[in-house]
Amino acid sequence: MITVEQAQQIISAQIRDFGTEQVGLEQSMGRILRENLYADRDLPPYNRVSMDGIAIRYEDFASGTRSFPIQGIAPAGSPQQELQQAAACLEVMTGSILPLGTDTVIRYEDLDISDQQARIQLDELRNKQNVHRKGMDRQKGELLAASGKKMSPAEVGLAATVGKAQLLVSRLPSVVVISTGDELVEVNQQPLPHQIRRSNIHRLVAGLKPFGIKAEQRHLKDDLEEVIEELSQLLEAFDVLILSGGVSKGKYDYVPEALDRLKVEKLFHRVKQRPGKPFWFGVAPSGARVFALPGNPVSSFMCSCRYMLPWLRASLGQHPVMRWKATLASDIHFKPDLTYFAQVKLSTNEQGVLEAEPIEGNGSGDLANLVEADGFLELPRGKDVYSKGETHSFWPYRM
């Protein structure tokens, strides 16, 4: 049995680059950018009016002028206009080009307009106020977003701004999520007293969707030859296999034996942690990575949050995400010499510190308790009392 730190090192050594592909801008949300985005022109590309109002020369106001005849209007989307005479103004709309001969914008709320005269109701103005200067945000050719960014609405809008209708992103791996066990039935079935509905598989599939991965689903009965036959095909067809169940020490836990007979290299089996001790990880001759997770719902879910999803982010080339830290809001007592992943609910105290309140459940089978929590607080082995105020790594699943 290995430590959490050793398991992390082994998994990190198996990061795999799945290549790249071009996708349309509208399909890029959630994907990992694999090219740099540069400004194709200054941002903004012109002196942009940032308030509806009038544009004047500041020197006219500074010399005492307060009433300005309106020469015309400059709407957004029209070519640049020019102020034809001193001590006059043009009406301007947000987003329009600042007219030539002007340098300052006064918003309508600070004006009294009548008889084509705009009277400024302020005693003071700032020179060049309400003008978003050309190139103020970024210069032409400047890096806007680096390869490795996960595409959010911000990056999508930025790509559109610089004319990127197609983007180079990480190719998504083909993934199959596999449940095991004769006790499991479909979601739409009414279970018999000795049966339960399949839930782990849907929880795991849902965790992949933010990456744009549409994982396939399979189910294996508790029959060794059937498990071997099905896995032999899936190992050739998919880049990543995520199994739930069948990896412990029960008489019908056939997954480790089946993987061994299929020449899948076992890199580890069993980790010094709770929940999730029976976790199995290996690599198939085809190159497929195999995450064989315990069948208990909290165990499988924790292992996916702590190990599988970080591995996936790294394999897709995503920039390292922020490592969360949270402070214990109350004491936790835990005697086994194992790393303990406590289910916690987050809040912030009056000082803005992120606090983790333990949510006591009924063991690794208590899937209902997951709904009350926000993630797992990783409490390192080697002690049996974790005191209020200690800070530890937090693995979120609700952010």
Short mmCIF file of C-alpha atoms in Angstrom, two decimals, residues 7 11-12 14 18 175-178 204 239-245 247 255 259 264 268 279-283 288-294 303-304 306-312 315:
data_model
loop_
_atom_site.label_atom_id
_atom_site.label_comp_id
_atom_site.label_asym_id
_atom_site.label_seq_id
_atom_site.Cartn_x
_atom_site.Cartn_y
_atom_site.Cartn_z
CA ALA A 7 0.07 7.79 -5.78
CA ILE A 11 -0.21 9.31 -11.77
CA SER A 12 1.61 12.53 -12.67
CA GLN A 14 1.55 9.11 -16.70
CA PHE A 18 -3.73 13.65 -26.69
CA VAL A 175 -13.32 8.02 -22.31
CA VAL A 176 -15.50 5.16 -21.12
CA VAL A 177 -16.91 4.99 -17.61
CA ILE A 178 -17.64 1.45 -16.47
CA LEU A 204 -18.28 10.34 -12.86
CA ASP A 239 -7.85 6.40 -24.35
CA VAL A 240 -9.08 6.39 -20.75
CA LEU A 241 -11.02 3.79 -18.79
CA ILE A 242 -12.66 4.76 -15.50
CA LEU A 243 -14.08 1.82 -13.59
CA SER A 244 -16.23 1.93 -10.51
CA GLY A 245 -16.23 -1.10 -8.23
CA VAL A 247 -11.31 -3.63 -7.03
CA VAL A 255 -11.28 -6.22 -12.03
CA LEU A 259 -6.60 -6.38 -15.91
CA VAL A 264 -2.37 -4.04 -18.11
CA PHE A 268 -0.37 0.67 -7.80
CA PHE A 279 -7.90 2.55 -5.68
CA TRP A 280 -6.11 0.82 -8.63
CA PHE A 281 -4.20 2.57 -11.43
CA GLY A 282 -2.35 1.24 -14.46
CA VAL A 283 -1.46 1.49 -18.14
CA ALA A 288 -4.88 3.52 -22.34
CA ARG A 289 -4.81 4.81 -18.78
CA VAL A 290 -6.95 2.86 -16.37
CA PHE A 291 -8.44 4.41 -13.24
CA ALA A 292 -10.15 1.59 -11.32
CA LEU A 293 -11.96 3.28 -8.46
CA PRO A 294 -13.64 1.71 -5.45
CA CYS A 303 -10.63 9.59 -6.09
CA SER A 304 -11.97 11.24 -9.23
CA ARG A 306 -8.28 14.16 -6.11
CA TYR A 307 -6.51 12.15 -8.81
CA MET A 308 -8.34 11.61 -12.07
CA LEU A 309 -9.53 15.15 -12.85
CA PRO A 310 -6.16 16.81 -12.02
CA TRP A 311 -4.47 14.20 -14.26
CA LEU A 312 -6.92 15.06 -17.02
CA SER A 315 -2.89 15.87 -19.92
#
